[in-house]
Amino acid sequence: MFVQAGGLRMRVGRVGAGRPLLLITGIGAHLDMWAPFARLMAGRELIAFDPPGAGLSQRPRFPLRMKGLAEVVRELLDALELECVDVLGYSFGGAIAQELARRAPDRVRRLVLCATAPGLGGTPPRPLAALMLATPVRYYHPRLLALTLPFIAGGDTARDQGVLPEQARERLLGPPDPIGYAWQLYAVTG
């Protein structure tokens, strides 16, 4: 489904029933990448969206900082008629989730942060991982994904070659808009 939020046409997915859990993806990612996680969840309504400039959501005319992205998410909650949700933010999505909780604390019941940072003062990423995050190439070709994702994700992805094919399908379905990706990088700097 598509809704209007922050003046943008946003793609949203909703599945399940129960207390709503808003899922906010990592940089360049689209909502379909939550599919492996969604298969493990029961008893919750899962709400995911393609962030501006990724997946099938509209790219804003001008780049937004985290404050602006959090406002888009707040307006998305309004459009979906959700007063208060639990929020799970992964990586870049964790930064948006933190900003949402800061700016609209009444809209966030619980906050789960995965593979993210608090911004200035946090531990910087490993240099090679940061370099590979600076480009969306991993979303465009299976070989580039295989070369970069183990360095970015680490963990099982780096240790077990069998894990990557499970992650590849959803990642390669909808590469991010290159300008949208650059604007997400810009948002992180602020």
PDB file of C-alpha atoms in Angstrom:
ATOM      1  CA  MET A   1       0.000   0.000   0.000  1.00  0.00           C
ATOM      2  CA  PHE A   2       1.017   3.611  -0.430  1.00  0.00           C
ATOM      3  CA  VAL A   3       0.334   6.558   1.893  1.00  0.00           C
ATOM      4  CA  GLN A   4       1.256  10.232   1.897  1.00  0.00           C
ATOM      5  CA  ALA A   5       3.638  11.355   4.642  1.00  0.00           C
ATOM      6  CA  GLY A   6       5.841  14.416   4.731  1.00  0.00           C
ATOM      7  CA  GLY A   7       4.599  15.334   1.269  1.00  0.00           C
ATOM      8  CA  LEU A   8       5.982  12.055  -0.092  1.00  0.00           C
ATOM      9  CA  ARG A   9       4.355   8.948  -1.496  1.00  0.00           C
ATOM     10  CA  MET A  10       5.541   6.186   0.842  1.00  0.00           C
ATOM     11  CA  ARG A  11       5.295   2.432   0.336  1.00  0.00           C
ATOM     12  CA  VAL A  12       4.123   0.657   3.488  1.00  0.00           C
ATOM     13  CA  GLY A  13       3.647  -2.991   4.394  1.00  0.00           C
ATOM     14  CA  ARG A  14       1.466  -4.200   7.268  1.00  0.00           C
ATOM     15  CA  VAL A  15       1.131  -7.834   8.357  1.00  0.00           C
ATOM     16  CA  GLY A  16      -0.080  -9.688  11.418  1.00  0.00           C
ATOM     17  CA  ALA A  17      -2.161  -8.632  14.375  1.00  0.00           C
ATOM     18  CA  GLY A  18      -1.389  -7.503  17.893  1.00  0.00           C
ATOM     19  CA  ARG A  19       0.636  -4.667  19.358  1.00  0.00           C
ATOM     20  CA  PRO A  20       2.143  -2.697  16.439  1.00  0.00           C
ATOM     21  CA  LEU A  21       5.900  -2.880  15.839  1.00  0.00           C
ATOM     22  CA  LEU A  22       7.301  -0.312  13.412  1.00  0.00           C
ATOM     23  CA  LEU A  23      10.358  -1.604  11.527  1.00  0.00           C
ATOM     24  CA  ILE A  24      12.817   0.963  10.157  1.00  0.00           C
ATOM     25  CA  THR A  25      15.391  -0.411   7.698  1.00  0.00           C
ATOM     26  CA  GLY A  26      19.076   0.231   7.205  1.00  0.00           C
ATOM     27  CA  ILE A  27      20.560   2.568   4.620  1.00  0.00           C
ATOM     28  CA  GLY A  28      19.384   1.935   1.068  1.00  0.00           C
ATOM     29  CA  ALA A  29      17.129  -0.914   2.187  1.00  0.00           C
ATOM     30  CA  HIS A  30      13.473  -1.536   1.365  1.00  0.00           C
ATOM     31  CA  LEU A  31      10.689  -3.109   3.416  1.00  0.00           C
ATOM     32  CA  ASP A  32      10.938  -6.533   1.726  1.00  0.00           C
ATOM     33  CA  MET A  33      14.252  -7.023   3.493  1.00  0.00           C
ATOM     34  CA  TRP A  34      12.302  -7.584   6.725  1.00  0.00           C
ATOM     35  CA  ALA A  35      10.791 -10.827   5.294  1.00  0.00           C
ATOM     36  CA  PRO A  36      13.163 -13.226   7.140  1.00  0.00           C
ATOM     37  CA  PHE A  37      12.474 -11.392  10.417  1.00  0.00           C
ATOM     38  CA  ALA A  38       8.710 -11.296   9.785  1.00  0.00           C
ATOM     39  CA  ARG A  39       8.621 -15.079   9.338  1.00  0.00           C
ATOM     40  CA  LEU A  40       9.895 -15.423  12.917  1.00  0.00           C
ATOM     41  CA  MET A  41       7.430 -13.000  14.500  1.00  0.00           C
ATOM     42  CA  ALA A  42       4.003 -13.955  15.772  1.00  0.00           C
ATOM     43  CA  GLY A  43       1.492 -12.069  17.838  1.00  0.00           C
ATOM     44  CA  ARG A  44       2.521  -8.652  16.542  1.00  0.00           C
ATOM     45  CA  GLU A  45       1.398  -6.362  13.797  1.00  0.00           C
ATOM     46  CA  LEU A  46       4.505  -5.520  11.792  1.00  0.00           C
ATOM     47  CA  ILE A  47       4.600  -2.204   9.947  1.00  0.00           C
ATOM     48  CA  ALA A  48       7.515  -1.527   7.606  1.00  0.00           C
ATOM     49  CA  PHE A  49       8.099   1.146   4.990  1.00  0.00           C
ATOM     50  CA  ASP A  50      10.490   2.053   2.228  1.00  0.00           C
ATOM     51  CA  PRO A  51      12.305   5.164   3.453  1.00  0.00           C
ATOM     52  CA  PRO A  52      12.441   8.219   1.182  1.00  0.00           C
ATOM     53  CA  GLY A  53      14.639   7.471  -1.837  1.00  0.00           C
ATOM     54  CA  ALA A  54      14.682   3.693  -1.354  1.00  0.00           C
ATOM     55  CA  GLY A  55      12.426   0.906  -2.572  1.00  0.00           C
ATOM     56  CA  LEU A  56       9.244   2.285  -4.063  1.00  0.00           C
ATOM     57  CA  SER A  57       8.948   5.371  -1.853  1.00  0.00           C
ATOM     58  CA  GLN A  58       9.311   8.774  -3.414  1.00  0.00           C
ATOM     59  CA  ARG A  59      12.599  10.610  -3.075  1.00  0.00           C
ATOM     60  CA  PRO A  60      12.231  14.090  -1.601  1.00  0.00           C
ATOM     61  CA  ARG A  61      13.127  17.009  -3.823  1.00  0.00           C
ATOM     62  CA  PHE A  62      15.855  18.056  -1.373  1.00  0.00           C
ATOM     63  CA  PRO A  63      17.801  15.952   1.137  1.00  0.00           C
ATOM     64  CA  LEU A  64      16.516  15.677   4.695  1.00  0.00           C
ATOM     65  CA  ARG A  65      18.488  15.504   7.925  1.00  0.00           C
ATOM     66  CA  MET A  66      17.517  13.000  10.639  1.00  0.00           C
ATOM     67  CA  LYS A  67      15.085  15.536  12.077  1.00  0.00           C
ATOM     68  CA  GLY A  68      13.246  15.666   8.741  1.00  0.00           C
ATOM     69  CA  LEU A  69      13.217  11.880   8.345  1.00  0.00           C
ATOM     70  CA  ALA A  70      11.825  11.502  11.874  1.00  0.00           C
ATOM     71  CA  GLU A  71       9.085  13.970  10.953  1.00  0.00           C
ATOM     72  CA  VAL A  72       8.225  11.906   7.862  1.00  0.00           C
ATOM     73  CA  VAL A  73       7.931   8.829  10.094  1.00  0.00           C
ATOM     74  CA  ARG A  74       5.741  10.716  12.587  1.00  0.00           C
ATOM     75  CA  GLU A  75       3.459  11.772   9.732  1.00  0.00           C
ATOM     76  CA  LEU A  76       3.473   8.175   8.486  1.00  0.00           C
ATOM     77  CA  LEU A  77       2.152   7.076  11.895  1.00  0.00           C
ATOM     78  CA  ASP A  78      -0.563   9.746  11.574  1.00  0.00           C
ATOM     79  CA  ALA A  79      -1.513   8.517   8.095  1.00  0.00           C
ATOM     80  CA  LEU A  80      -1.723   4.930   9.396  1.00  0.00           C
ATOM     81  CA  GLU A  81      -3.743   6.099  12.429  1.00  0.00           C
ATOM     82  CA  LEU A  82      -1.208   4.690  14.888  1.00  0.00           C
ATOM     83  CA  GLU A  83      -0.973   6.664  18.113  1.00  0.00           C
ATOM     84  CA  CYS A  84       1.842   4.802  19.829  1.00  0.00           C
ATOM     85  CA  VAL A  85       4.055   1.972  18.549  1.00  0.00           C
ATOM     86  CA  ASP A  86       7.043  -0.086  19.524  1.00  0.00           C
ATOM     87  CA  VAL A  87       9.900   0.750  17.162  1.00  0.00           C
ATOM     88  CA  LEU A  88      12.754  -1.443  15.922  1.00  0.00           C
ATOM     89  CA  GLY A  89      15.457   0.440  14.044  1.00  0.00           C
ATOM     90  CA  TYR A  90      18.296  -1.319  12.255  1.00  0.00           C
ATOM     91  CA  SER A  91      21.523   0.588  11.481  1.00  0.00           C
ATOM     92  CA  PHE A  92      20.472   3.768   9.627  1.00  0.00           C
ATOM     93  CA  GLY A  93      16.928   2.980  10.762  1.00  0.00           C
ATOM     94  CA  GLY A  94      18.173   2.976  14.344  1.00  0.00           C
ATOM     95  CA  ALA A  95      19.303   6.573  13.910  1.00  0.00           C
ATOM     96  CA  ILE A  96      15.867   7.527  12.595  1.00  0.00           C
ATOM     97  CA  ALA A  97      14.225   5.594  15.451  1.00  0.00           C
ATOM     98  CA  GLN A  98      16.312   7.471  18.037  1.00  0.00           C
ATOM     99  CA  GLU A  99      15.395  10.790  16.473  1.00  0.00           C
ATOM    100  CA  LEU A 100      11.704   9.821  16.414  1.00  0.00           C
ATOM    101  CA  ALA A 101      11.836   8.849  20.102  1.00  0.00           C
ATOM    102  CA  ARG A 102      13.568  12.140  20.911  1.00  0.00           C
ATOM    103  CA  ARG A 103      11.181  14.356  18.962  1.00  0.00           C
ATOM    104  CA  ALA A 104       7.917  12.459  19.510  1.00  0.00           C
ATOM    105  CA  PRO A 105       8.364  10.473  22.739  1.00  0.00           C
ATOM    106  CA  ASP A 106       4.602  10.061  23.132  1.00  0.00           C
ATOM    107  CA  ARG A 107       4.508   8.064  19.871  1.00  0.00           C
ATOM    108  CA  VAL A 108       7.180   5.498  20.884  1.00  0.00           C
ATOM    109  CA  ARG A 109       6.243   2.985  23.582  1.00  0.00           C
ATOM    110  CA  ARG A 110       9.426   0.901  23.376  1.00  0.00           C
ATOM    111  CA  LEU A 111      12.578   1.288  21.336  1.00  0.00           C
ATOM    112  CA  VAL A 112      14.795  -1.530  20.033  1.00  0.00           C
ATOM    113  CA  LEU A 113      18.071  -0.497  18.414  1.00  0.00           C
ATOM    114  CA  CYS A 114      20.094  -2.953  16.322  1.00  0.00           C
ATOM    115  CA  ALA A 115      23.541  -2.419  14.775  1.00  0.00           C
ATOM    116  CA  THR A 116      23.302   1.339  15.145  1.00  0.00           C
ATOM    117  CA  ALA A 117      25.055   4.216  16.901  1.00  0.00           C
ATOM    118  CA  PRO A 118      24.034   7.255  18.956  1.00  0.00           C
ATOM    119  CA  GLY A 119      25.749   9.701  16.607  1.00  0.00           C
ATOM    120  CA  LEU A 120      28.600  11.922  17.786  1.00  0.00           C
ATOM    121  CA  GLY A 121      30.357  10.359  20.729  1.00  0.00           C
ATOM    122  CA  GLY A 122      29.557   6.811  19.652  1.00  0.00           C
ATOM    123  CA  THR A 123      32.023   4.221  18.489  1.00  0.00           C
ATOM    124  CA  PRO A 124      32.861   4.843  14.827  1.00  0.00           C
ATOM    125  CA  PRO A 125      32.407   1.959  12.372  1.00  0.00           C
ATOM    126  CA  ARG A 126      35.316  -0.129  11.184  1.00  0.00           C
ATOM    127  CA  PRO A 127      37.008   1.839   8.358  1.00  0.00           C
ATOM    128  CA  LEU A 128      36.531  -0.848   5.696  1.00  0.00           C
ATOM    129  CA  ALA A 129      32.865  -1.296   6.627  1.00  0.00           C
ATOM    130  CA  ALA A 130      32.333   2.490   6.529  1.00  0.00           C
ATOM    131  CA  LEU A 131      33.962   2.679   3.107  1.00  0.00           C
ATOM    132  CA  MET A 132      31.677  -0.055   1.786  1.00  0.00           C
ATOM    133  CA  LEU A 133      28.615   1.654   3.283  1.00  0.00           C
ATOM    134  CA  ALA A 134      29.496   4.824   1.370  1.00  0.00           C
ATOM    135  CA  THR A 135      28.226   3.221  -1.846  1.00  0.00           C
ATOM    136  CA  PRO A 136      25.051   1.281  -2.687  1.00  0.00           C
ATOM    137  CA  VAL A 137      26.821  -1.122  -5.087  1.00  0.00           C
ATOM    138  CA  ARG A 138      25.886  -4.131  -2.931  1.00  0.00           C
ATOM    139  CA  TYR A 139      22.256  -3.643  -3.945  1.00  0.00           C
ATOM    140  CA  TYR A 140      22.967  -3.854  -7.682  1.00  0.00           C
ATOM    141  CA  HIS A 141      24.808  -7.127  -8.311  1.00  0.00           C
ATOM    142  CA  PRO A 142      25.085 -10.488  -6.481  1.00  0.00           C
ATOM    143  CA  ARG A 143      28.885 -10.560  -6.746  1.00  0.00           C
ATOM    144  CA  LEU A 144      29.248  -7.062  -5.287  1.00  0.00           C
ATOM    145  CA  LEU A 145      26.899  -8.090  -2.476  1.00  0.00           C
ATOM    146  CA  ALA A 146      29.038 -11.183  -1.776  1.00  0.00           C
ATOM    147  CA  LEU A 147      32.210  -9.074  -1.686  1.00  0.00           C
ATOM    148  CA  THR A 148      30.938  -6.281   0.568  1.00  0.00           C
ATOM    149  CA  LEU A 149      28.235  -7.584   2.913  1.00  0.00           C
ATOM    150  CA  PRO A 150      30.498  -9.819   5.054  1.00  0.00           C
ATOM    151  CA  PHE A 151      32.611  -6.737   5.910  1.00  0.00           C
ATOM    152  CA  ILE A 152      29.555  -4.581   6.608  1.00  0.00           C
ATOM    153  CA  ALA A 153      27.471  -7.083   8.574  1.00  0.00           C
ATOM    154  CA  GLY A 154      30.134  -9.266  10.187  1.00  0.00           C
ATOM    155  CA  GLY A 155      28.806 -12.069  12.401  1.00  0.00           C
ATOM    156  CA  ASP A 156      27.334 -15.139  10.701  1.00  0.00           C
ATOM    157  CA  THR A 157      27.370 -13.322   7.369  1.00  0.00           C
ATOM    158  CA  ALA A 158      31.161 -13.111   7.495  1.00  0.00           C
ATOM    159  CA  ARG A 159      31.722 -16.580   9.004  1.00  0.00           C
ATOM    160  CA  ASP A 160      29.222 -18.754   7.124  1.00  0.00           C
ATOM    161  CA  GLN A 161      29.036 -18.658   3.307  1.00  0.00           C
ATOM    162  CA  GLY A 162      25.584 -20.294   3.470  1.00  0.00           C
ATOM    163  CA  VAL A 163      24.012 -17.272   5.168  1.00  0.00           C
ATOM    164  CA  LEU A 164      24.573 -14.815   2.316  1.00  0.00           C
ATOM    165  CA  PRO A 165      22.272 -16.460  -0.269  1.00  0.00           C
ATOM    166  CA  GLU A 166      19.387 -16.216   2.220  1.00  0.00           C
ATOM    167  CA  GLN A 167      19.954 -12.457   2.488  1.00  0.00           C
ATOM    168  CA  ALA A 168      20.683 -11.818  -1.179  1.00  0.00           C
ATOM    169  CA  ARG A 169      17.247 -12.331  -2.688  1.00  0.00           C
ATOM    170  CA  GLU A 170      15.457  -9.531  -0.826  1.00  0.00           C
ATOM    171  CA  ARG A 171      18.435  -7.163  -1.046  1.00  0.00           C
ATOM    172  CA  LEU A 172      18.706  -7.399  -4.828  1.00  0.00           C
ATOM    173  CA  LEU A 173      14.966  -7.022  -5.521  1.00  0.00           C
ATOM    174  CA  GLY A 174      14.886  -3.246  -5.384  1.00  0.00           C
ATOM    175  CA  PRO A 175      18.158  -1.326  -5.399  1.00  0.00           C
ATOM    176  CA  PRO A 176      17.951   2.172  -3.923  1.00  0.00           C
ATOM    177  CA  ASP A 177      17.821   5.291  -6.030  1.00  0.00           C
ATOM    178  CA  PRO A 178      21.496   6.449  -6.177  1.00  0.00           C
ATOM    179  CA  ILE A 179      20.544  10.014  -5.309  1.00  0.00           C
ATOM    180  CA  GLY A 180      18.233   8.772  -2.542  1.00  0.00           C
ATOM    181  CA  TYR A 181      21.145   6.755  -1.131  1.00  0.00           C
ATOM    182  CA  ALA A 182      23.422   9.809  -1.243  1.00  0.00           C
ATOM    183  CA  TRP A 183      20.759  11.808   0.589  1.00  0.00           C
ATOM    184  CA  GLN A 184      20.542   9.111   3.275  1.00  0.00           C
ATOM    185  CA  LEU A 185      24.317   9.418   3.713  1.00  0.00           C
ATOM    186  CA  TYR A 186      23.815  13.184   4.010  1.00  0.00           C
ATOM    187  CA  ALA A 187      21.173  12.648   6.722  1.00  0.00           C
ATOM    188  CA  VAL A 188      23.623  10.552   8.750  1.00  0.00           C
ATOM    189  CA  THR A 189      26.145  13.397   8.797  1.00  0.00           C
ATOM    190  CA  GLY A 190      23.667  15.643  10.584  1.00  0.00           C
TER     191      GLY A 190
END
